[in-house]
């Protein structure tokens, strides 16, 4: 029960099964779901048969521990048969009680068969959000507006349109690379007006003097 109080959802599944063997009887169980949708057993009771009195006795002993859950109100899931509905309503009057979908499908497929209905049935079970079972209508179901909005006219100017857009005042402009002369590789002129390249300068390095015997 510590795991149920500290780390499980406020969802409890109730179900019973028949015991086969020498003694027989019926097994009543209560299970919960943890954060990873794993089953957490809460309690079991072995009785002769599944009836309203036995379910009431089982839930009566289980109620004090279920009330310790921090979330107010326990959600019960069961087949709501053989006294389960009456027992839950007496002991937990404010808690919601829902049908088990697998039990509902067993009754459904006995009257409506087919793989398509099977897929639609389980898709409806997984649609637990409003956007799933109340989706946005398609274009064919949209209402026609009374006022028709006309788009503005597009007036194209003469000439070829610009390839590059005009940049805003706060955008950086790309600096153009200066053109250089193909002869001397210096900027500011071309090969026609080239004067032969830049004038060299004397070296600043000291020359080594050679001593000559005279």
JSON list of C-alpha atoms in Angstrom, two decimals:
[
{"chain": "A", "resi": 1, "resn": "UNK", "atom": "CA", "xyz": [0.00, 0.00, 0.00]},
{"chain": "A", "resi": 2, "resn": "UNK", "atom": "CA", "xyz": [2.95, 2.36, 0.40]},
{"chain": "A", "resi": 3, "resn": "UNK", "atom": "CA", "xyz": [3.61, 2.11, -3.32]},
{"chain": "A", "resi": 4, "resn": "UNK", "atom": "CA", "xyz": [-0.03, 2.97, -4.04]},
{"chain": "A", "resi": 5, "resn": "UNK", "atom": "CA", "xyz": [-0.02, 5.97, -1.70]},
{"chain": "A", "resi": 6, "resn": "UNK", "atom": "CA", "xyz": [3.35, 7.39, -2.78]},
{"chain": "A", "resi": 7, "resn": "UNK", "atom": "CA", "xyz": [3.69, 6.55, -6.46]},
{"chain": "A", "resi": 8, "resn": "UNK", "atom": "CA", "xyz": [0.48, 5.31, -8.08]},
{"chain": "A", "resi": 9, "resn": "UNK", "atom": "CA", "xyz": [-2.43, 6.94, -9.82]},
{"chain": "A", "resi": 10, "resn": "UNK", "atom": "CA", "xyz": [-5.82, 7.13, -8.17]},
{"chain": "A", "resi": 11, "resn": "UNK", "atom": "CA", "xyz": [-7.14, 4.33, -10.41]},
{"chain": "A", "resi": 12, "resn": "UNK", "atom": "CA", "xyz": [-8.18, 0.96, -8.96]},
{"chain": "A", "resi": 13, "resn": "UNK", "atom": "CA", "xyz": [-9.30, -2.03, -10.99]},
{"chain": "A", "resi": 14, "resn": "UNK", "atom": "CA", "xyz": [-11.69, -4.54, -9.40]},
{"chain": "A", "resi": 15, "resn": "UNK", "atom": "CA", "xyz": [-12.21, -8.03, -10.77]},
{"chain": "A", "resi": 16, "resn": "UNK", "atom": "CA", "xyz": [-12.85, -11.61, -9.71]},
{"chain": "A", "resi": 17, "resn": "UNK", "atom": "CA", "xyz": [-11.91, -15.03, -11.07]},
{"chain": "A", "resi": 18, "resn": "UNK", "atom": "CA", "xyz": [-12.86, -18.62, -10.31]},
{"chain": "A", "resi": 19, "resn": "UNK", "atom": "CA", "xyz": [-10.40, -20.92, -8.56]},
{"chain": "A", "resi": 20, "resn": "UNK", "atom": "CA", "xyz": [-10.04, -24.42, -9.91]},
{"chain": "A", "resi": 21, "resn": "UNK", "atom": "CA", "xyz": [-8.77, -27.34, -7.90]},
{"chain": "A", "resi": 22, "resn": "UNK", "atom": "CA", "xyz": [-9.66, -29.26, -4.78]},
{"chain": "A", "resi": 23, "resn": "UNK", "atom": "CA", "xyz": [-11.27, -26.42, -2.85]},
{"chain": "A", "resi": 24, "resn": "UNK", "atom": "CA", "xyz": [-12.52, -24.11, -5.63]},
{"chain": "A", "resi": 25, "resn": "UNK", "atom": "CA", "xyz": [-14.07, -20.79, -4.74]},
{"chain": "A", "resi": 26, "resn": "UNK", "atom": "CA", "xyz": [-13.54, -17.29, -6.11]},
{"chain": "A", "resi": 27, "resn": "UNK", "atom": "CA", "xyz": [-10.67, -14.80, -5.90]},
{"chain": "A", "resi": 28, "resn": "UNK", "atom": "CA", "xyz": [-11.50, -11.08, -5.60]},
{"chain": "A", "resi": 29, "resn": "UNK", "atom": "CA", "xyz": [-8.66, -8.68, -6.35]},
{"chain": "A", "resi": 30, "resn": "UNK", "atom": "CA", "xyz": [-7.91, -4.95, -6.41]},
{"chain": "A", "resi": 31, "resn": "UNK", "atom": "CA", "xyz": [-5.03, -3.59, -8.51]},
{"chain": "A", "resi": 32, "resn": "UNK", "atom": "CA", "xyz": [-3.65, -0.13, -9.25]},
{"chain": "A", "resi": 33, "resn": "UNK", "atom": "CA", "xyz": [-1.48, 1.48, -11.94]},
{"chain": "A", "resi": 34, "resn": "UNK", "atom": "CA", "xyz": [1.93, 3.03, -11.36]},
{"chain": "A", "resi": 35, "resn": "UNK", "atom": "CA", "xyz": [3.59, 5.77, -13.38]},
{"chain": "A", "resi": 36, "resn": "UNK", "atom": "CA", "xyz": [4.64, 3.33, -16.12]},
{"chain": "A", "resi": 37, "resn": "UNK", "atom": "CA", "xyz": [1.22, 1.64, -16.41]},
{"chain": "A", "resi": 38, "resn": "UNK", "atom": "CA", "xyz": [2.45, -1.34, -14.41]},
{"chain": "A", "resi": 39, "resn": "UNK", "atom": "CA", "xyz": [0.08, -3.34, -12.22]},
{"chain": "A", "resi": 40, "resn": "UNK", "atom": "CA", "xyz": [0.39, -2.95, -8.45]},
{"chain": "A", "resi": 41, "resn": "UNK", "atom": "CA", "xyz": [-1.61, -5.47, -6.38]},
{"chain": "A", "resi": 42, "resn": "UNK", "atom": "CA", "xyz": [-3.48, -3.86, -3.48]},
{"chain": "A", "resi": 43, "resn": "UNK", "atom": "CA", "xyz": [-5.37, -6.76, -1.95]},
{"chain": "A", "resi": 44, "resn": "UNK", "atom": "CA", "xyz": [-7.06, -10.11, -2.54]},
{"chain": "A", "resi": 45, "resn": "UNK", "atom": "CA", "xyz": [-9.89, -12.04, -0.92]},
{"chain": "A", "resi": 46, "resn": "UNK", "atom": "CA", "xyz": [-10.81, -15.70, -1.32]},
{"chain": "A", "resi": 47, "resn": "UNK", "atom": "CA", "xyz": [-14.50, -16.47, -0.94]},
{"chain": "A", "resi": 48, "resn": "UNK", "atom": "CA", "xyz": [-17.03, -19.06, -2.02]},
{"chain": "A", "resi": 49, "resn": "UNK", "atom": "CA", "xyz": [-18.61, -17.02, -4.78]},
{"chain": "A", "resi": 50, "resn": "UNK", "atom": "CA", "xyz": [-18.69, -13.54, -6.30]},
{"chain": "A", "resi": 51, "resn": "UNK", "atom": "CA", "xyz": [-21.67, -11.67, -4.91]},
{"chain": "A", "resi": 52, "resn": "UNK", "atom": "CA", "xyz": [-22.63, -8.26, -3.52]},
{"chain": "A", "resi": 53, "resn": "UNK", "atom": "CA", "xyz": [-22.01, -9.27, 0.12]},
{"chain": "A", "resi": 54, "resn": "UNK", "atom": "CA", "xyz": [-18.47, -10.49, -0.54]},
{"chain": "A", "resi": 55, "resn": "UNK", "atom": "CA", "xyz": [-17.57, -7.42, -2.61]},
{"chain": "A", "resi": 56, "resn": "UNK", "atom": "CA", "xyz": [-18.93, -5.17, 0.13]},
{"chain": "A", "resi": 57, "resn": "UNK", "atom": "CA", "xyz": [-16.89, -7.00, 2.77]},
{"chain": "A", "resi": 58, "resn": "UNK", "atom": "CA", "xyz": [-13.72, -6.86, 0.65]},
{"chain": "A", "resi": 59, "resn": "UNK", "atom": "CA", "xyz": [-14.01, -3.15, -0.13]},
{"chain": "A", "resi": 60, "resn": "UNK", "atom": "CA", "xyz": [-14.97, -2.34, 3.45]},
{"chain": "A", "resi": 61, "resn": "UNK", "atom": "CA", "xyz": [-11.60, -3.62, 4.73]},
{"chain": "A", "resi": 62, "resn": "UNK", "atom": "CA", "xyz": [-9.76, -1.98, 1.81]},
{"chain": "A", "resi": 63, "resn": "UNK", "atom": "CA", "xyz": [-11.39, 1.46, 2.13]},
{"chain": "A", "resi": 64, "resn": "UNK", "atom": "CA", "xyz": [-9.27, 2.85, 5.06]},
{"chain": "A", "resi": 65, "resn": "UNK", "atom": "CA", "xyz": [-6.06, 2.33, 3.08]},
{"chain": "A", "resi": 66, "resn": "UNK", "atom": "CA", "xyz": [-7.48, 3.66, -0.19]},
{"chain": "A", "resi": 67, "resn": "UNK", "atom": "CA", "xyz": [-8.54, 6.86, 1.58]},
{"chain": "A", "resi": 68, "resn": "UNK", "atom": "CA", "xyz": [-4.88, 7.55, 2.41]},
{"chain": "A", "resi": 69, "resn": "UNK", "atom": "CA", "xyz": [-4.13, 8.36, -1.24]},
{"chain": "A", "resi": 70, "resn": "UNK", "atom": "CA", "xyz": [-3.18, 12.06, -1.59]},
{"chain": "A", "resi": 71, "resn": "UNK", "atom": "CA", "xyz": [-5.53, 12.60, -4.54]},
{"chain": "A", "resi": 72, "resn": "UNK", "atom": "CA", "xyz": [-9.13, 12.93, -3.43]},
{"chain": "A", "resi": 73, "resn": "UNK", "atom": "CA", "xyz": [-11.47, 10.43, -5.06]},
{"chain": "A", "resi": 74, "resn": "UNK", "atom": "CA", "xyz": [-10.58, 6.96, -6.35]},
{"chain": "A", "resi": 75, "resn": "UNK", "atom": "CA", "xyz": [-11.54, 5.99, -9.90]},
{"chain": "A", "resi": 76, "resn": "UNK", "atom": "CA", "xyz": [-12.81, 2.41, -10.08]},
{"chain": "A", "resi": 77, "resn": "UNK", "atom": "CA", "xyz": [-12.78, 0.26, -13.22]},
{"chain": "A", "resi": 78, "resn": "UNK", "atom": "CA", "xyz": [-14.71, -3.01, -13.34]},
{"chain": "A", "resi": 79, "resn": "UNK", "atom": "CA", "xyz": [-17.37, -4.95, -15.23]},
{"chain": "A", "resi": 80, "resn": "UNK", "atom": "CA", "xyz": [-19.95, -3.53, -12.75]},
{"chain": "A", "resi": 81, "resn": "UNK", "atom": "CA", "xyz": [-21.59, -6.91, -12.31]},
{"chain": "A", "resi": 82, "resn": "UNK", "atom": "CA", "xyz": [-22.60, -9.20, -9.42]},
{"chain": "A", "resi": 83, "resn": "UNK", "atom": "CA", "xyz": [-22.98, -6.50, -6.80]},
{"chain": "A", "resi": 84, "resn": "UNK", "atom": "CA", "xyz": [-19.87, -4.47, -7.63]},
{"chain": "A", "resi": 85, "resn": "UNK", "atom": "CA", "xyz": [-21.82, -1.41, -8.63]},
{"chain": "A", "resi": 86, "resn": "UNK", "atom": "CA", "xyz": [-23.88, -1.36, -5.42]},
{"chain": "A", "resi": 87, "resn": "UNK", "atom": "CA", "xyz": [-20.86, -1.99, -3.17]},
{"chain": "A", "resi": 88, "resn": "UNK", "atom": "CA", "xyz": [-18.80, 0.83, -4.70]},
{"chain": "A", "resi": 89, "resn": "UNK", "atom": "CA", "xyz": [-21.75, 3.21, -4.56]},
{"chain": "A", "resi": 90, "resn": "UNK", "atom": "CA", "xyz": [-22.28, 2.56, -0.84]},
{"chain": "A", "resi": 91, "resn": "UNK", "atom": "CA", "xyz": [-18.66, 2.77, 0.30]},
{"chain": "A", "resi": 92, "resn": "UNK", "atom": "CA", "xyz": [-17.36, 5.36, -2.19]},
{"chain": "A", "resi": 93, "resn": "UNK", "atom": "CA", "xyz": [-20.34, 7.57, -3.10]},
{"chain": "A", "resi": 94, "resn": "UNK", "atom": "CA", "xyz": [-18.21, 10.40, -4.55]},
{"chain": "A", "resi": 95, "resn": "UNK", "atom": "CA", "xyz": [-15.84, 8.21, -6.60]},
{"chain": "A", "resi": 96, "resn": "UNK", "atom": "CA", "xyz": [-16.56, 7.68, -10.32]},
{"chain": "A", "resi": 97, "resn": "UNK", "atom": "CA", "xyz": [-17.12, 4.13, -11.52]},
{"chain": "A", "resi": 98, "resn": "UNK", "atom": "CA", "xyz": [-16.47, 3.21, -15.15]},
{"chain": "A", "resi": 99, "resn": "UNK", "atom": "CA", "xyz": [-16.93, 0.12, -17.29]},
{"chain": "A", "resi": 100, "resn": "UNK", "atom": "CA", "xyz": [-13.96, -2.01, -18.31]},
{"chain": "A", "resi": 101, "resn": "UNK", "atom": "CA", "xyz": [-13.57, -1.63, -22.05]},
{"chain": "A", "resi": 102, "resn": "UNK", "atom": "CA", "xyz": [-12.56, -5.23, -22.62]},
{"chain": "A", "resi": 103, "resn": "UNK", "atom": "CA", "xyz": [-15.78, -6.46, -21.06]},
{"chain": "A", "resi": 104, "resn": "UNK", "atom": "CA", "xyz": [-17.74, -4.01, -23.18]},
{"chain": "A", "resi": 105, "resn": "UNK", "atom": "CA", "xyz": [-16.00, -5.24, -26.33]},
{"chain": "A", "resi": 106, "resn": "UNK", "atom": "CA", "xyz": [-16.94, -8.85, -25.57]},
{"chain": "A", "resi": 107, "resn": "UNK", "atom": "CA", "xyz": [-20.59, -7.82, -25.60]},
{"chain": "A", "resi": 108, "resn": "UNK", "atom": "CA", "xyz": [-20.04, -5.61, -28.64]},
{"chain": "A", "resi": 109, "resn": "UNK", "atom": "CA", "xyz": [-18.40, -8.21, -30.88]},
{"chain": "A", "resi": 110, "resn": "UNK", "atom": "CA", "xyz": [-21.17, -10.74, -30.24]},
{"chain": "A", "resi": 111, "resn": "UNK", "atom": "CA", "xyz": [-23.56, -8.46, -32.17]},
{"chain": "A", "resi": 112, "resn": "UNK", "atom": "CA", "xyz": [-21.19, -6.46, -34.43]},
{"chain": "A", "resi": 113, "resn": "UNK", "atom": "CA", "xyz": [-18.34, -8.35, -36.07]},
{"chain": "A", "resi": 114, "resn": "UNK", "atom": "CA", "xyz": [-15.58, -7.27, -38.43]},
{"chain": "A", "resi": 115, "resn": "UNK", "atom": "CA", "xyz": [-11.99, -6.01, -38.27]},
{"chain": "A", "resi": 116, "resn": "UNK", "atom": "CA", "xyz": [-12.99, -2.47, -39.23]},
{"chain": "A", "resi": 117, "resn": "UNK", "atom": "CA", "xyz": [-15.40, -2.16, -36.30]},
{"chain": "A", "resi": 118, "resn": "UNK", "atom": "CA", "xyz": [-12.73, -3.68, -34.04]},
{"chain": "A", "resi": 119, "resn": "UNK", "atom": "CA", "xyz": [-10.25, -0.95, -35.04]},
{"chain": "A", "resi": 120, "resn": "UNK", "atom": "CA", "xyz": [-12.80, 1.84, -34.66]},
{"chain": "A", "resi": 121, "resn": "UNK", "atom": "CA", "xyz": [-13.88, 0.52, -31.26]},
{"chain": "A", "resi": 122, "resn": "UNK", "atom": "CA", "xyz": [-10.37, 0.54, -29.80]},
{"chain": "A", "resi": 123, "resn": "UNK", "atom": "CA", "xyz": [-9.51, 3.89, -31.37]},
{"chain": "A", "resi": 124, "resn": "UNK", "atom": "CA", "xyz": [-12.50, 5.32, -29.52]},
{"chain": "A", "resi": 125, "resn": "UNK", "atom": "CA", "xyz": [-11.17, 3.81, -26.28]},
{"chain": "A", "resi": 126, "resn": "UNK", "atom": "CA", "xyz": [-7.82, 5.60, -26.70]},
{"chain": "A", "resi": 127, "resn": "UNK", "atom": "CA", "xyz": [-9.42, 8.96, -27.51]},
{"chain": "A", "resi": 128, "resn": "UNK", "atom": "CA", "xyz": [-9.36, 10.37, -24.00]},
{"chain": "A", "resi": 129, "resn": "UNK", "atom": "CA", "xyz": [-8.77, 14.02, -24.98]},
{"chain": "A", "resi": 130, "resn": "UNK", "atom": "CA", "xyz": [-11.26, 16.47, -26.42]},
{"chain": "A", "resi": 131, "resn": "UNK", "atom": "CA", "xyz": [-9.13, 17.05, -29.53]},
{"chain": "A", "resi": 132, "resn": "UNK", "atom": "CA", "xyz": [-9.36, 13.30, -30.27]},
{"chain": "A", "resi": 133, "resn": "UNK", "atom": "CA", "xyz": [-13.10, 12.71, -30.04]},
{"chain": "A", "resi": 134, "resn": "UNK", "atom": "CA", "xyz": [-14.04, 16.26, -31.11]},
{"chain": "A", "resi": 135, "resn": "UNK", "atom": "CA", "xyz": [-11.55, 16.97, -33.90]},
{"chain": "A", "resi": 136, "resn": "UNK", "atom": "CA", "xyz": [-11.55, 20.06, -36.08]},
{"chain": "A", "resi": 137, "resn": "UNK", "atom": "CA", "xyz": [-14.06, 19.79, -38.88]},
{"chain": "A", "resi": 138, "resn": "UNK", "atom": "CA", "xyz": [-12.84, 19.43, -42.45]},
{"chain": "A", "resi": 139, "resn": "UNK", "atom": "CA", "xyz": [-13.10, 22.11, -45.18]},
{"chain": "A", "resi": 140, "resn": "UNK", "atom": "CA", "xyz": [-16.34, 20.58, -46.43]},
{"chain": "A", "resi": 141, "resn": "UNK", "atom": "CA", "xyz": [-18.00, 21.28, -43.06]},
{"chain": "A", "resi": 142, "resn": "UNK", "atom": "CA", "xyz": [-16.85, 24.88, -42.70]},
{"chain": "A", "resi": 143, "resn": "UNK", "atom": "CA", "xyz": [-19.46, 27.61, -42.71]},
{"chain": "A", "resi": 144, "resn": "UNK", "atom": "CA", "xyz": [-19.41, 29.92, -45.70]},
{"chain": "A", "resi": 145, "resn": "UNK", "atom": "CA", "xyz": [-18.60, 33.49, -44.65]},
{"chain": "A", "resi": 146, "resn": "UNK", "atom": "CA", "xyz": [-21.13, 36.19, -45.44]},
{"chain": "A", "resi": 147, "resn": "UNK", "atom": "CA", "xyz": [-18.49, 38.78, -46.29]},
{"chain": "A", "resi": 148, "resn": "UNK", "atom": "CA", "xyz": [-16.04, 37.74, -49.00]},
{"chain": "A", "resi": 149, "resn": "UNK", "atom": "CA", "xyz": [-12.59, 39.26, -48.47]},
{"chain": "A", "resi": 150, "resn": "UNK", "atom": "CA", "xyz": [-10.96, 40.28, -51.75]},
{"chain": "A", "resi": 151, "resn": "UNK", "atom": "CA", "xyz": [-7.15, 40.15, -51.78]},
{"chain": "A", "resi": 152, "resn": "UNK", "atom": "CA", "xyz": [-5.29, 43.36, -52.75]},
{"chain": "A", "resi": 153, "resn": "UNK", "atom": "CA", "xyz": [-4.23, 43.84, -56.35]},
{"chain": "A", "resi": 154, "resn": "UNK", "atom": "CA", "xyz": [-0.61, 43.13, -57.17]},
{"chain": "A", "resi": 155, "resn": "UNK", "atom": "CA", "xyz": [0.88, 45.81, -59.41]},
{"chain": "A", "resi": 156, "resn": "UNK", "atom": "CA", "xyz": [4.21, 44.88, -60.93]},
{"chain": "A", "resi": 157, "resn": "UNK", "atom": "CA", "xyz": [6.54, 47.63, -62.03]},
{"chain": "A", "resi": 158, "resn": "UNK", "atom": "CA", "xyz": [8.26, 47.74, -65.41]},
{"chain": "A", "resi": 159, "resn": "UNK", "atom": "CA", "xyz": [11.63, 46.16, -65.92]},
{"chain": "A", "resi": 160, "resn": "UNK", "atom": "CA", "xyz": [13.31, 43.09, -64.60]},
{"chain": "A", "resi": 161, "resn": "UNK", "atom": "CA", "xyz": [12.75, 42.49, -60.89]},
{"chain": "A", "resi": 162, "resn": "UNK", "atom": "CA", "xyz": [15.65, 42.77, -58.52]},
{"chain": "A", "resi": 163, "resn": "UNK", "atom": "CA", "xyz": [17.55, 39.66, -57.60]},
{"chain": "A", "resi": 164, "resn": "UNK", "atom": "CA", "xyz": [18.67, 41.03, -54.25]},
{"chain": "A", "resi": 165, "resn": "UNK", "atom": "CA", "xyz": [16.34, 42.81, -51.89]},
{"chain": "A", "resi": 166, "resn": "UNK", "atom": "CA", "xyz": [17.06, 46.19, -50.42]},
{"chain": "A", "resi": 167, "resn": "UNK", "atom": "CA", "xyz": [18.56, 45.88, -47.00]},
{"chain": "A", "resi": 168, "resn": "UNK", "atom": "CA", "xyz": [17.27, 47.77, -44.01]},
{"chain": "A", "resi": 169, "resn": "UNK", "atom": "CA", "xyz": [19.16, 50.51, -42.26]},
{"chain": "A", "resi": 170, "resn": "UNK", "atom": "CA", "xyz": [20.19, 48.25, -39.39]},
{"chain": "A", "resi": 171, "resn": "UNK", "atom": "CA", "xyz": [21.58, 45.47, -41.60]},
{"chain": "A", "resi": 172, "resn": "UNK", "atom": "CA", "xyz": [25.28, 45.21, -42.33]},
{"chain": "A", "resi": 173, "resn": "UNK", "atom": "CA", "xyz": [26.37, 45.78, -45.91]},
{"chain": "A", "resi": 174, "resn": "UNK", "atom": "CA", "xyz": [28.88, 43.47, -47.55]},
{"chain": "A", "resi": 175, "resn": "UNK", "atom": "CA", "xyz": [32.15, 45.27, -48.26]},
{"chain": "A", "resi": 176, "resn": "UNK", "atom": "CA", "xyz": [33.30, 44.98, -51.85]},
{"chain": "A", "resi": 177, "resn": "UNK", "atom": "CA", "xyz": [36.75, 43.61, -52.50]},
{"chain": "A", "resi": 178, "resn": "UNK", "atom": "CA", "xyz": [38.93, 46.23, -54.26]},
{"chain": "A", "resi": 179, "resn": "UNK", "atom": "CA", "xyz": [40.08, 45.40, -57.76]},
{"chain": "A", "resi": 180, "resn": "UNK", "atom": "CA", "xyz": [43.81, 45.09, -58.34]},
{"chain": "A", "resi": 181, "resn": "UNK", "atom": "CA", "xyz": [46.09, 45.45, -61.34]},
{"chain": "A", "resi": 182, "resn": "UNK", "atom": "CA", "xyz": [46.78, 42.21, -63.15]},
{"chain": "A", "resi": 183, "resn": "UNK", "atom": "CA", "xyz": [50.48, 43.15, -63.59]},
{"chain": "A", "resi": 184, "resn": "UNK", "atom": "CA", "xyz": [51.66, 44.48, -60.27]},
{"chain": "A", "resi": 185, "resn": "UNK", "atom": "CA", "xyz": [48.76, 43.22, -58.16]},
{"chain": "A", "resi": 186, "resn": "UNK", "atom": "CA", "xyz": [48.31, 46.65, -56.59]},
{"chain": "A", "resi": 187, "resn": "UNK", "atom": "CA", "xyz": [44.91, 48.33, -56.10]},
{"chain": "A", "resi": 188, "resn": "UNK", "atom": "CA", "xyz": [43.89, 51.68, -57.54]},
{"chain": "A", "resi": 189, "resn": "UNK", "atom": "CA", "xyz": [44.64, 51.16, -61.26]},
{"chain": "A", "resi": 190, "resn": "UNK", "atom": "CA", "xyz": [44.60, 48.58, -64.06]},
{"chain": "A", "resi": 191, "resn": "UNK", "atom": "CA", "xyz": [47.22, 47.22, -66.44]},
{"chain": "A", "resi": 192, "resn": "UNK", "atom": "CA", "xyz": [46.64, 50.07, -68.94]},
{"chain": "A", "resi": 193, "resn": "UNK", "atom": "CA", "xyz": [47.63, 52.78, -66.50]},
{"chain": "A", "resi": 194, "resn": "UNK", "atom": "CA", "xyz": [50.13, 50.66, -64.64]},
{"chain": "A", "resi": 195, "resn": "UNK", "atom": "CA", "xyz": [53.48, 52.41, -64.05]},
{"chain": "A", "resi": 196, "resn": "UNK", "atom": "CA", "xyz": [55.52, 49.30, -63.62]},
{"chain": "A", "resi": 197, "resn": "UNK", "atom": "CA", "xyz": [54.78, 48.39, -60.08]},
{"chain": "A", "resi": 198, "resn": "UNK", "atom": "CA", "xyz": [55.73, 49.95, -56.78]},
{"chain": "A", "resi": 199, "resn": "UNK", "atom": "CA", "xyz": [59.17, 51.45, -56.32]},
{"chain": "A", "resi": 200, "resn": "UNK", "atom": "CA", "xyz": [61.34, 49.39, -54.10]},
{"chain": "A", "resi": 201, "resn": "UNK", "atom": "CA", "xyz": [63.21, 50.72, -51.10]},
{"chain": "A", "resi": 202, "resn": "UNK", "atom": "CA", "xyz": [66.68, 50.08, -49.77]},
{"chain": "A", "resi": 203, "resn": "UNK", "atom": "CA", "xyz": [67.03, 47.28, -47.35]},
{"chain": "A", "resi": 204, "resn": "UNK", "atom": "CA", "xyz": [67.28, 48.23, -43.70]},
{"chain": "A", "resi": 205, "resn": "UNK", "atom": "CA", "xyz": [69.52, 45.27, -42.93]},
{"chain": "A", "resi": 206, "resn": "UNK", "atom": "CA", "xyz": [73.19, 45.97, -42.26]},
{"chain": "A", "resi": 207, "resn": "UNK", "atom": "CA", "xyz": [75.51, 44.73, -44.94]},
{"chain": "A", "resi": 208, "resn": "UNK", "atom": "CA", "xyz": [78.46, 42.61, -43.90]},
{"chain": "A", "resi": 209, "resn": "UNK", "atom": "CA", "xyz": [81.74, 44.28, -44.75]},
{"chain": "A", "resi": 210, "resn": "UNK", "atom": "CA", "xyz": [84.42, 42.07, -46.20]},
{"chain": "A", "resi": 211, "resn": "UNK", "atom": "CA", "xyz": [88.03, 42.73, -45.32]},
{"chain": "A", "resi": 212, "resn": "UNK", "atom": "CA", "xyz": [90.45, 42.77, -48.28]},
{"chain": "A", "resi": 213, "resn": "UNK", "atom": "CA", "xyz": [94.16, 42.30, -47.86]},
{"chain": "A", "resi": 214, "resn": "UNK", "atom": "CA", "xyz": [95.99, 45.14, -49.68]}
]
